[in-house]
Amino acid sequence: MDEKEAKKEIERLRKEINYHNYRYYVLNDPVISDYEYDMLYKRLVELEKQFPHLITPDSPTQRVGGEPLKEFKTVTHEIPMLSLDNTYSYEELKEFDKRIRKTVPNIRYICELKVDGVAVSLSYRDGKFIRGATRGDGYKGDDITLNLKTIKTLPLTLLTEDKDFLNIEVRGEVFLTKKQFLELNKQREEEGEPLFANPRNACAGSLKLLDPKEVAKRNLDIFIHTIPKPPSEKYDSDYQVLQELKKIGFKVIPHSEVLKSIDEVISYCEEWKDKKEELPYEVDGIVVKVDSFKHRFELGETIKSPRWAVAYKYPPKQATTKIKRIYVQVGRVGTLTPVAEFEPVFLSGTTITHATLHNYDEIKRKDIKIGDWVIIEKAGEVIPQVVKVIKEKRTGEEKEFKMPETCPVCGGKVVRETGEVAYRCINASCPAQIKRRIIHFASRQAMDIEGLGEKWVEIFVDKGLIKDFADIYKLKFKKNEILKLERMGEKSTENLLNAIEKSKNRPFHRVLYALGIRHVGLGTAQILANAFNNIDELMKASKERLSSISGIGPIVAESIYNFFHTKENIELINKLKEVGINFEREKKEEKKILAGKTFVVTGTLKNFTRQQVHELILSLGGNVGTSVSKKTDYLICGADPGSKLDKAKELGVKIISEEEFLEMIKGK
Ligand code: IVH
């Protein structure tokens, strides 16, 4: 193929891929199979490889690219990004309506769900996405173009040739679904990272990352809700423009309605009060906007917010309680996390007694003291957190909380590294850390040592019987001492020692996971075990080699590299080798056990992100589908499954749990 032909073919493929992306991600209605899509994509990648100078930044292959940035550039918003006035009652909504009608008696409102995310602005030139920015102070924001490009629902090229739309700026909300949020936090917990308080914080944190590869893993999504300038005089209705935006590739906020009276607006707010809980993303209110651009112009704006729009905010589910004490937990990597203990209080379905206060900065920022009365709220529907202190209730008896200067468990030194919010106990042999690491090591997904749970780990570590992972395998020489422990009989000791012996042959990836390397969850461990034959190869790998592996970014690579270049860890690995732990990939892993089988995944999995489970299936020779069809062999069903489950039942596709799937690939 000559260059001219290649160029034509590349353009054709991009157009087709953009269209199918849109069908799949925006409309949720694909018209080709995943396989066909993959073939188109593969063909484009191949051609771009052959003719690299034909690669353009808007190519669908270039969503995740570029080196990590040092910092974001500042951009000035041509039209300021204003915020909205908030109202908390229907009375206030009625006043807003009255005010509007003084200027425009005959009004049309567009009511929209207020999605709780991060506001961004997107600029298009000649139909191509050229720049994306955060709101910042409304006048100047950060240039986060590369991060935004990773969002699959953001069109890089508009599906139109209409001149009115080729050079537009649109604004919207980047968000994280509740499911992705929970998955992200679960992963962070597993990897010893501080948790995000709610989906919005997680989203904002993700957009601030300087490495687009890391951002891509967060699976962010975007809804468009605003066009600051109408595309042309032809259009006078925001609603109508939004419908056009949807046609040319944008995902706009669903369920919007045009309503004429404030009573209808109030009914709309009422309707979504409970219904919003069923949506996959967080909605914290309703945005009520004047629909006509002409009317908007007549109404104008203040420096802070437009006069033609208002946000009605739903009251969050909150309760008040008193902080009895604040104590500090020490995690697997030594992070000191302050936790509040409350007078028990009931809040939407559960009794709440504790909440993490995240870190010391957060306590200072919210000015939380021991003995304070506080308002608590459930964020992301699950994790309770302190919203604010009720200062009016202070008696003067409240006590300031201070971060301990030494570790509350081992008395070791506590440090706060520059640029980090977390305080850490740096004593790697701190019993709290040892205990958490050993509990993790023995846990079901890791070495799966039955009987070696939290309770026994506590006792063994406290009695000095275990100091590191290798000591677990030496317990058999200390049988007499174990038998002396309360409630440890001959039989249970025997069972425990057998379980310990049995765990020596766990597959390589589980051993890697068990080591508790920061950022290495089960999915990453699986990727590592696929890439290296044994631990020696892995230990020798450079940072560059590690980050060249698909699914491993520079931060993870750095963490793995550092782990294997720490003296204590090298000694530990040697000790584990001596006691006979398996550090080799099994030869039979070469056999592709899932060959010819097509899997579809629904719901949240406990051990993997979507990307990880997909990579795992592919690496074992299987195919991955994104929608259930007659060709699907198995549907892997996690928590909160979607409509795919119904479809699978309807078609008689075999439905398996995550555990059954793990069983199926056992030893791999
Ligand atoms: S319209 C002049 N519509 O809420 C601003 N905003 O509190 C017009 N938001 O900065 C914004 N969902 O980031 C609009 N359906 C929606 C929205 C929405 C969420 C955000 C937006 C805005 C903030 C104002």
XYZ file of C-alpha atoms and ligand atoms in Angstrom:
692
model
C 0.000 0.000 0.000
C 1.427 3.386 -0.879
C 1.201 6.388 1.387
C -1.721 7.959 -0.395
C -3.800 4.827 -0.113
C -2.751 4.378 3.505
C -3.853 7.914 4.340
C -7.259 7.287 2.823
C -7.652 3.975 4.590
C -6.530 5.464 7.922
C -9.080 8.251 7.588
C -11.815 5.794 6.723
C -10.954 3.591 9.689
C -10.876 6.519 12.109
C -14.249 7.700 10.962
C -15.724 4.274 11.325
C -14.147 3.707 14.742
C -15.362 7.107 15.985
C -18.857 6.224 14.890
C -18.778 2.851 16.647
C -17.313 4.416 19.775
C -20.252 6.765 19.780
C -22.766 3.955 19.285
C -21.180 2.016 22.091
C -20.266 4.624 24.699
C -22.724 7.440 24.134
C -25.817 5.718 22.831
C -25.201 2.417 24.571
C -26.356 0.743 21.401
C -23.497 -0.895 19.465
C -24.154 -1.987 15.918
C -21.116 -4.233 15.487
C -19.627 -6.957 17.653
C -16.633 -6.273 19.890
C -14.630 -8.566 17.692
C -15.382 -6.556 14.576
C -14.559 -3.374 16.457
C -11.256 -4.817 17.667
C -10.372 -5.779 14.107
C -10.966 -2.221 12.860
C -8.904 -0.851 15.703
C -6.101 -3.327 15.154
C -5.990 -2.492 11.475
C -5.682 1.214 12.294
C -2.892 0.554 14.806
C -1.014 -1.485 12.202
C -1.325 1.157 9.518
C -0.256 3.910 11.908
C 2.746 1.806 12.852
C 3.697 1.482 9.191
C 3.140 5.176 8.534
C 3.885 6.859 11.861
C 3.928 10.372 10.441
C 0.236 9.946 9.622
C -0.610 9.709 13.324
C -2.617 12.719 14.494
C -3.467 13.597 18.106
C -7.173 13.108 17.454
C -6.757 9.527 16.239
C -8.763 7.076 18.367
C -5.468 5.275 19.047
C -4.079 8.370 20.785
C -6.415 8.586 23.778
C -3.740 7.560 26.220
C -0.438 8.965 25.217
C 2.409 11.208 25.979
C 4.858 11.355 28.814
C 3.750 12.375 32.313
C 3.586 16.162 32.646
C 5.654 18.189 35.109
C 2.777 20.575 35.713
C -0.385 21.808 34.007
C -0.352 24.923 31.890
C -2.760 27.687 32.846
C -5.441 28.633 30.356
C -7.726 31.646 30.307
C -11.415 31.004 29.708
C -12.651 33.110 26.853
C -16.056 33.226 28.485
C -15.786 32.939 32.291
C -17.030 29.712 33.845
C -19.564 31.025 36.327
C -21.079 29.003 39.099
C -24.720 28.723 40.098
C -26.723 30.150 42.946
C -27.906 27.368 45.201
C -31.394 27.054 46.653
C -32.469 24.584 49.274
C -36.239 25.001 49.337
C -39.144 25.133 46.924
C -39.973 28.562 48.359
C -36.671 29.874 47.062
C -37.374 28.264 43.690
C -40.685 30.109 43.529
C -38.924 33.386 44.286
C -36.435 32.687 41.524
C -39.365 32.100 39.151
C -41.054 35.346 40.207
C -37.886 37.317 39.623
C -37.459 35.794 36.168
C -41.059 36.489 35.166
C -40.620 40.173 35.892
C -38.265 40.327 32.923
C -39.644 37.449 30.857
C -43.321 36.747 31.580
C -43.584 33.789 29.255
C -40.837 31.448 30.301
C -39.578 27.964 29.385
C -37.248 26.145 31.758
C -34.953 23.265 31.084
C -34.571 21.047 34.133
C -31.490 18.903 34.401
C -29.996 16.523 36.911
C -27.106 18.172 38.727
C -24.332 15.642 38.482
C -21.818 15.783 41.317
C -18.517 15.897 39.480
C -15.866 18.296 38.278
C -16.679 21.103 35.842
C -14.607 21.249 32.672
C -14.625 23.131 29.435
C -13.870 21.545 26.045
C -12.803 23.416 22.922
C -13.133 22.144 19.373
C -11.481 23.537 16.228
C -12.490 22.243 12.804
C -14.381 19.474 14.552
C -11.356 18.267 16.548
C -10.922 18.350 20.308
C -8.024 20.731 20.874
C -8.174 21.715 24.514
C -9.826 20.911 27.794
C -9.555 22.869 31.019
C -10.724 22.873 34.607
C -12.869 25.685 35.941
C -10.150 26.940 38.267
C -11.209 30.314 39.640
C -13.715 30.718 36.800
C -11.381 32.908 34.761
C -8.267 30.771 34.596
C -8.032 27.007 34.863
C -5.588 24.147 34.278
C -5.016 22.704 30.834
C -5.951 19.045 31.347
C -6.341 18.131 27.679
C -4.304 14.921 27.883
C -6.233 13.673 30.893
C -9.574 14.424 29.275
C -8.593 12.612 26.112
C -8.543 9.355 28.064
C -12.305 9.619 28.639
C -13.915 7.337 26.127
C -17.199 9.220 26.039
C -15.454 12.435 25.036
C -15.424 12.736 21.232
C -11.988 13.544 19.808
C -13.566 14.239 16.433
C -17.126 15.477 16.053
C -19.479 13.413 13.930
C -20.607 16.324 11.807
C -19.652 18.609 8.987
C -22.123 21.303 9.999
C -20.102 24.559 10.165
C -22.182 25.803 13.097
C -20.683 23.097 15.280
C -17.101 22.696 14.118
C -15.613 25.408 16.331
C -17.551 25.175 19.537
C -16.817 25.267 23.214
C -18.925 23.068 25.444
C -18.927 22.580 29.186
C -19.743 19.605 31.238
C -19.130 17.508 34.258
C -16.481 14.828 34.561
C -17.645 12.182 36.997
C -16.966 8.745 38.361
C -19.797 6.238 38.674
C -20.616 4.991 42.153
C -19.430 1.562 41.079
C -16.076 2.797 39.753
C -15.636 4.813 42.925
C -16.135 1.803 45.163
C -13.852 -0.271 42.961
C -11.151 2.391 43.051
C -11.308 2.703 46.829
C -11.239 -1.059 47.252
C -8.132 -1.233 45.175
C -6.552 1.619 47.091
C -7.289 -0.060 50.378
C -5.697 -3.245 49.099
C -2.651 -1.309 48.033
C -2.304 0.706 51.221
C -3.318 4.015 49.627
C -5.504 6.609 51.375
C -9.175 6.335 50.426
C -11.213 8.993 48.645
C -14.154 10.357 50.596
C -16.644 10.394 47.721
C -16.855 10.017 43.930
C -16.366 13.740 43.340
C -13.102 13.869 45.305
C -11.922 10.750 43.550
C -12.733 12.354 40.221
C -11.007 15.631 41.074
C -7.976 13.719 42.346
C -7.843 11.712 39.137
C -7.958 14.779 36.914
C -5.043 16.245 38.859
C -2.781 13.303 38.060
C 0.065 14.282 35.800
C 0.317 10.924 34.073
C -2.486 10.319 31.554
C -1.832 6.552 31.712
C -2.833 6.585 35.360
C -5.874 8.716 34.591
C -6.968 6.231 31.918
C -7.184 3.527 34.583
C -9.714 5.517 36.594
C -12.448 5.091 33.967
C -13.770 8.622 34.212
C -16.868 9.630 32.310
C -18.289 12.956 31.143
C -21.670 14.567 30.602
C -22.044 17.784 28.616
C -24.541 20.287 30.040
C -23.710 23.724 28.735
C -22.838 25.571 25.588
C -21.674 29.046 26.589
C -22.400 30.520 23.142
C -25.234 29.310 20.893
C -23.828 27.641 17.744
C -25.591 30.147 15.472
C -28.669 32.384 15.278
C -30.620 29.385 14.036
C -30.861 28.068 17.568
C -32.750 29.626 20.418
C -33.286 26.632 22.681
C -30.641 25.087 24.925
C -32.619 21.845 24.911
C -32.599 21.752 21.139
C -28.852 22.414 20.990
C -28.210 19.663 23.515
C -30.114 17.237 21.261
C -27.864 18.317 18.388
C -24.773 17.887 20.572
C -25.902 14.375 21.303
C -26.172 13.648 17.588
C -22.617 14.801 16.932
C -20.990 12.638 19.562
C -21.460 14.094 23.047
C -22.985 12.340 25.984
C -25.427 14.882 27.370
C -27.151 14.724 30.751
C -30.075 12.311 30.401
C -33.669 12.806 31.615
C -33.750 16.552 30.958
C -37.152 18.118 30.447
C -38.487 21.433 29.188
C -41.163 22.718 31.575
C -43.275 25.846 31.585
C -44.450 26.405 35.150
C -42.589 26.448 38.429
C -45.041 23.856 39.779
C -43.930 21.471 37.076
C -40.318 22.246 37.965
C -41.034 21.429 41.608
C -42.704 18.155 40.585
C -39.605 17.316 38.581
C -37.449 17.927 41.683
C -39.804 15.766 43.754
C -39.770 13.011 41.168
C -35.975 12.735 41.250
C -35.614 13.052 45.014
C -35.642 9.292 45.546
C -35.212 8.168 41.967
C -31.733 9.709 41.841
C -30.474 7.007 44.199
C -31.020 4.432 41.469
C -28.797 6.272 39.003
C -25.286 4.883 38.559
C -23.735 8.293 39.359
C -24.212 10.810 42.155
C -26.784 13.532 41.638
C -26.964 16.227 44.312
C -29.657 18.485 42.903
C -31.554 19.800 39.921
C -30.324 22.620 37.715
C -33.135 24.867 36.512
C -32.167 26.972 33.496
C -34.032 29.335 31.218
C -34.166 27.480 27.921
C -34.104 30.383 25.449
C -30.725 31.950 24.657
C -32.515 35.213 23.853
C -34.107 35.277 27.288
C -30.793 34.394 28.924
C -29.240 37.401 27.280
C -32.031 39.648 28.513
C -31.648 38.377 32.062
C -27.866 38.707 32.103
C -25.568 37.709 34.898
C -23.781 38.939 38.030
C -19.997 38.532 38.402
C -20.548 35.276 40.187
C -23.475 33.555 38.510
C -26.054 33.870 35.739
C -29.476 35.310 36.651
C -31.123 32.789 34.344
C -30.226 29.635 36.226
C -30.360 28.219 39.720
C -29.447 24.942 41.385
C -31.939 23.271 43.665
C -29.907 21.143 46.065
C -31.330 18.070 47.753
C -30.759 17.872 51.476
C -28.179 15.096 52.019
C -28.808 12.205 54.368
C -27.220 13.435 57.545
C -27.216 12.863 61.269
C -25.608 14.527 64.279
C -23.525 12.783 66.882
C -20.659 13.355 69.290
C -17.028 12.345 68.850
C -16.062 10.222 71.857
C -12.430 9.863 70.900
C -10.022 9.969 68.014
C -7.580 7.120 67.699
C -4.933 6.245 65.168
C -4.786 3.109 63.051
C -1.559 1.867 61.544
C -1.873 0.309 58.100
C 0.147 -2.214 56.162
C 2.623 0.324 54.842
C 2.723 2.237 58.117
C 0.234 4.978 57.251
C -1.272 6.523 60.368
C -4.971 7.108 59.850
C -6.977 9.050 62.445
C -10.396 7.532 63.109
C -13.278 9.090 65.037
C -15.367 7.031 67.402
C -18.921 8.357 67.820
C -21.844 7.947 70.100
C -23.697 5.364 67.960
C -26.178 6.984 65.593
C -28.595 5.582 63.011
C -28.300 6.849 59.450
C -30.144 5.493 56.413
C -30.082 1.837 57.270
C -27.074 1.352 59.534
C -25.743 2.287 62.929
C -22.608 4.305 62.663
C -19.939 4.201 65.335
C -16.722 5.084 63.489
C -15.552 7.138 60.573
C -12.148 7.712 59.149
C -10.974 11.299 59.386
C -8.618 10.538 56.498
C -5.561 12.489 57.632
C -4.316 15.233 59.872
C -4.793 18.009 57.295
C -8.446 17.081 57.007
C -8.893 17.348 60.792
C -7.265 20.782 60.775
C -9.256 21.933 57.773
C -12.550 20.950 59.366
C -11.353 22.041 62.824
C -12.443 18.802 64.464
C -11.841 18.323 68.184
C -12.410 15.428 70.547
C -15.798 15.896 72.218
C -17.208 17.905 69.320
C -20.763 17.511 68.082
C -20.579 16.869 64.358
C -22.799 16.393 61.343
C -22.091 13.139 59.615
C -23.158 12.049 56.180
C -22.888 8.939 54.115
C -20.751 9.624 51.102
C -20.933 7.410 48.068
C -23.798 5.824 49.967
C -21.511 3.685 52.048
C -18.686 5.433 53.815
C -19.758 7.671 56.660
C -17.822 10.873 57.094
C -17.758 14.036 59.138
C -19.172 16.952 57.174
C -18.726 19.673 59.737
C -18.438 20.556 63.361
C -21.417 22.168 65.081
C -19.385 24.898 66.752
C -22.440 26.373 68.526
C -22.513 23.250 70.681
C -18.954 23.645 71.948
C -18.598 23.895 75.710
C -14.894 24.583 75.952
C -14.261 21.042 77.167
C -13.307 19.830 73.694
C -9.747 18.691 73.203
C -7.451 19.288 70.300
C -6.266 16.156 68.528
C -2.531 15.848 67.914
C -0.938 13.369 65.617
C 1.312 11.173 67.756
C 5.018 11.834 67.324
C 5.737 8.189 67.755
C 3.837 5.197 66.428
C 1.024 4.294 68.850
C 1.834 0.631 68.313
C 5.627 0.298 68.254
C 6.753 3.643 69.578
C 8.865 4.044 66.450
C 9.555 7.239 64.578
C 6.715 8.868 62.671
C 7.585 10.936 59.620
C 5.748 12.978 57.116
C 7.488 12.966 53.778
C 7.542 16.221 51.860
C 4.575 16.593 49.594
C 2.654 13.799 51.328
C -0.381 14.241 53.523
C 0.144 10.951 55.291
C 2.156 10.432 58.442
C 3.933 7.109 58.409
C 5.541 4.870 60.960
C 8.814 4.059 59.230
C 9.698 1.090 61.375
C 9.194 -1.790 58.944
C 9.121 -4.199 61.869
C 6.354 -2.293 63.654
C 4.030 -5.011 65.001
C 0.970 -3.201 63.625
C 2.451 -3.259 60.153
C 3.743 -6.781 60.574
C 0.318 -7.943 61.679
C -1.476 -6.232 58.787
C 1.090 -7.584 56.328
C 0.833 -11.110 57.673
C -2.960 -11.019 57.703
C -2.777 -9.966 54.071
C -0.157 -12.617 53.268
C -2.319 -15.402 54.722
C -5.603 -14.112 53.312
C -7.767 -16.136 50.972
C -6.773 -14.397 47.749
C -3.098 -14.505 48.693
C -1.512 -17.604 50.307
C -4.893 -18.805 51.553
C -3.723 -20.245 54.861
C -6.878 -21.494 56.496
C -6.987 -20.819 60.188
C -4.369 -18.060 60.136
C -6.776 -15.155 60.546
C -6.576 -11.872 62.367
C -6.917 -13.365 65.829
C -4.040 -15.820 65.563
C -1.793 -13.375 63.766
C -2.259 -10.990 66.709
C -1.288 -13.670 69.173
C 1.635 -15.110 67.201
C 3.136 -11.687 66.610
C 2.594 -10.569 70.209
C 4.222 -13.764 71.525
C 7.161 -13.218 69.211
C 6.495 -16.447 67.319
C 6.225 -14.641 63.968
C 8.260 -11.637 62.852
C 8.061 -12.032 59.116
C 6.386 -14.155 56.432
C 9.097 -16.801 56.537
C 8.494 -17.369 60.260
C 5.039 -18.687 59.402
C 6.711 -21.670 57.766
C 8.917 -22.238 60.792
C 5.968 -22.533 63.176
C 6.138 -26.298 62.755
C 9.328 -26.277 64.812
C 7.545 -24.421 67.579
C 4.636 -26.784 68.015
C 5.123 -27.033 71.776
C 4.921 -23.309 72.227
C 1.780 -23.158 70.117
C 0.157 -25.900 72.128
C 0.700 -23.847 75.262
C -1.492 -21.083 73.882
C -5.004 -20.830 75.162
C -7.637 -22.460 72.961
C -5.057 -24.093 70.685
C -5.520 -27.856 70.889
C -3.585 -30.686 69.244
C -6.070 -30.974 66.404
C -6.307 -27.300 65.517
C -2.540 -26.915 65.687
C -2.186 -29.847 63.337
C -4.745 -28.330 60.944
C -3.027 -24.973 60.970
C 0.420 -26.445 60.338
C -0.979 -28.514 57.467
C -2.649 -25.468 55.942
C 0.661 -23.616 56.182
C 2.541 -26.421 54.416
C -0.103 -26.599 51.714
C 0.235 -22.899 50.951
C 3.853 -23.311 49.806
C 2.689 -24.252 46.352
C 0.375 -21.381 45.625
C 0.718 -20.121 42.077
C 3.340 -17.481 41.410
C 0.943 -14.557 40.989
C -0.673 -15.178 44.344
C 2.712 -15.269 46.036
C 3.518 -11.941 44.402
C 0.237 -10.501 45.590
C 0.872 -11.875 49.091
C 4.150 -9.943 49.368
C 2.071 -6.796 49.772
C 4.030 -4.599 47.378
C 2.480 -1.154 47.306
C 0.182 -0.697 44.278
C 0.282 -4.417 43.443
C -3.195 -5.858 43.735
C -4.191 -9.298 42.510
C -4.725 -8.087 38.957
C -1.291 -6.445 38.725
C 0.291 -9.531 40.292
C -1.307 -11.609 37.571
C 0.118 -9.323 34.898
C 3.588 -9.614 36.470
C 3.354 -13.396 36.680
C 2.466 -13.492 33.002
C 5.424 -11.300 32.100
C 8.166 -13.015 34.151
C 9.087 -16.672 34.480
C 10.276 -16.403 38.057
C 11.059 -14.010 40.864
C 14.713 -13.634 39.897
C 13.761 -12.259 36.501
C 11.280 -9.909 38.126
C 13.823 -8.743 40.712
C 16.304 -7.914 37.972
C 13.823 -5.926 35.870
C 14.560 -2.227 35.397
C 11.899 0.443 35.924
C 11.736 0.904 32.153
C 11.198 -2.803 31.547
C 8.451 -2.855 34.181
C 6.588 0.153 32.869
C 6.768 -1.179 29.320
C 4.373 -3.949 30.381
C 0.790 -3.286 29.382
C -1.265 -2.465 32.476
C 1.721 -1.247 34.534
C 2.247 2.498 34.801
C 5.359 4.328 36.018
C 4.161 4.700 39.609
C 3.478 0.998 39.953
C 6.759 0.189 38.185
C 8.658 2.420 40.598
C 7.016 0.795 43.585
C 7.860 -2.729 42.373
C 11.413 -1.710 41.574
C 11.904 -0.116 44.985
C 10.458 -3.123 46.749
C 12.953 -5.481 45.139
C 15.840 -3.112 45.743
C 15.360 -2.872 49.478
C 17.770 -4.929 51.543
C 15.153 -6.257 53.979
C 12.915 -7.392 51.158
C 15.719 -9.182 49.337
C 16.554 -10.990 52.567
C 12.914 -11.840 53.051
C 12.640 -13.324 49.556
C 15.740 -15.420 50.223
C 14.259 -16.700 53.461
C 11.006 -17.543 51.686
C 12.975 -19.402 49.028
C 14.724 -21.375 51.767
C 11.457 -22.475 53.328
C 10.283 -23.644 49.899
C 7.815 -21.058 48.607
C 6.998 -21.300 44.915
C 8.515 -18.399 43.023
C 8.176 -19.788 39.505
C 5.550 -19.535 36.865
C 4.218 -22.985 36.127
C 5.155 -24.255 32.728
C 1.638 -25.341 32.028
C 0.586 -21.735 32.246
C 1.712 -21.538 28.668
C -1.327 -23.590 27.819
C -4.122 -21.239 26.983
C -6.864 -22.676 29.126
C -9.557 -20.260 28.096
C -8.880 -20.654 24.382
C -11.986 -20.351 22.251
C -14.218 -19.215 25.105
C -15.908 -15.848 25.168
C -16.492 -14.088 28.486
C -18.585 -11.097 29.364
C -18.308 -9.402 32.756
C -21.058 -7.595 34.642
C -21.137 -5.924 38.055
C -18.280 -5.082 40.394
C -15.645 -7.718 40.985
C -13.805 -8.055 44.259
C -10.343 -8.796 42.946
C -10.051 -7.095 39.630
C -10.828 -3.906 37.850
C -12.555 -4.389 34.514
C -9.352 -3.819 32.624
C -7.489 -6.334 34.703
C -10.010 -9.110 34.342
C -10.175 -8.446 30.611
C -6.409 -8.617 30.308
C -6.338 -11.800 32.311
C -8.946 -13.490 30.123
C -7.104 -12.417 26.991
C -3.764 -13.591 28.354
C -5.247 -17.019 28.991
C -6.443 -17.247 25.419
C -10.082 -16.302 25.958
C -12.116 -13.626 24.228
C -13.793 -10.725 25.938
C -17.195 -9.463 24.885
C -18.864 -6.330 26.150
C -22.423 -7.372 25.493
C -24.089 -10.726 26.015
C -25.038 -12.583 22.856
C -25.576 -16.166 21.752
C -21.834 -16.354 21.178
C -21.069 -15.668 24.850
C -19.909 -18.762 26.730
C -19.795 -17.343 30.241
C -21.116 -14.292 32.017
C -18.955 -13.481 35.055
C -21.331 -11.892 37.479
C -20.057 -9.540 40.210
C -21.921 -7.395 42.728
C -24.730 -5.154 41.425
C -24.963 -6.745 37.986
C -26.522 -4.762 35.179
C -28.963 -5.727 32.460
C -26.419 -8.174 31.046
C -27.513 -10.635 33.693
C -31.113 -10.611 32.433
C -29.892 -10.969 28.893
C -27.717 -13.954 29.834
C -30.632 -15.631 31.590
C -32.834 -14.991 28.581
C -30.302 -16.534 26.195
C -29.376 -19.373 28.527
C -25.738 -18.240 28.758
C -23.852 -19.881 31.612
C -23.583 -17.487 34.545
C -20.631 -17.874 36.901
C -19.532 -16.020 40.005
C -16.126 -14.433 40.391
C -15.149 -17.326 42.687
C -16.166 -19.859 40.044
C -14.125 -17.974 37.499
C -11.088 -18.009 39.818
C -11.650 -21.727 40.312
C -11.755 -22.200 36.551
C -8.338 -20.586 36.108
C -6.930 -21.977 39.332
C -3.225 -22.555 39.264
C -2.866 -20.104 36.415
S -25.348 24.338 34.079
C -23.347 28.907 34.560
N -26.100 21.881 34.422
O -22.736 22.524 38.910
C -23.178 27.517 34.934
N -24.277 22.665 35.699
O -22.926 24.628 40.953
C -24.192 26.670 34.240
N -23.309 20.982 37.200
O -20.280 24.646 37.601
C -24.029 25.282 34.651
N -24.653 19.344 36.633
O -20.155 22.181 36.966
C -25.244 22.835 34.791
N -26.885 19.715 34.596
C -26.021 20.660 34.963
C -25.022 20.414 35.923
C -24.167 21.457 36.270
C -23.631 19.693 37.390
C -22.231 21.719 37.892
C -21.457 22.639 36.998
C -21.516 23.992 37.625
C -21.918 23.653 39.031
C -22.658 24.833 39.614
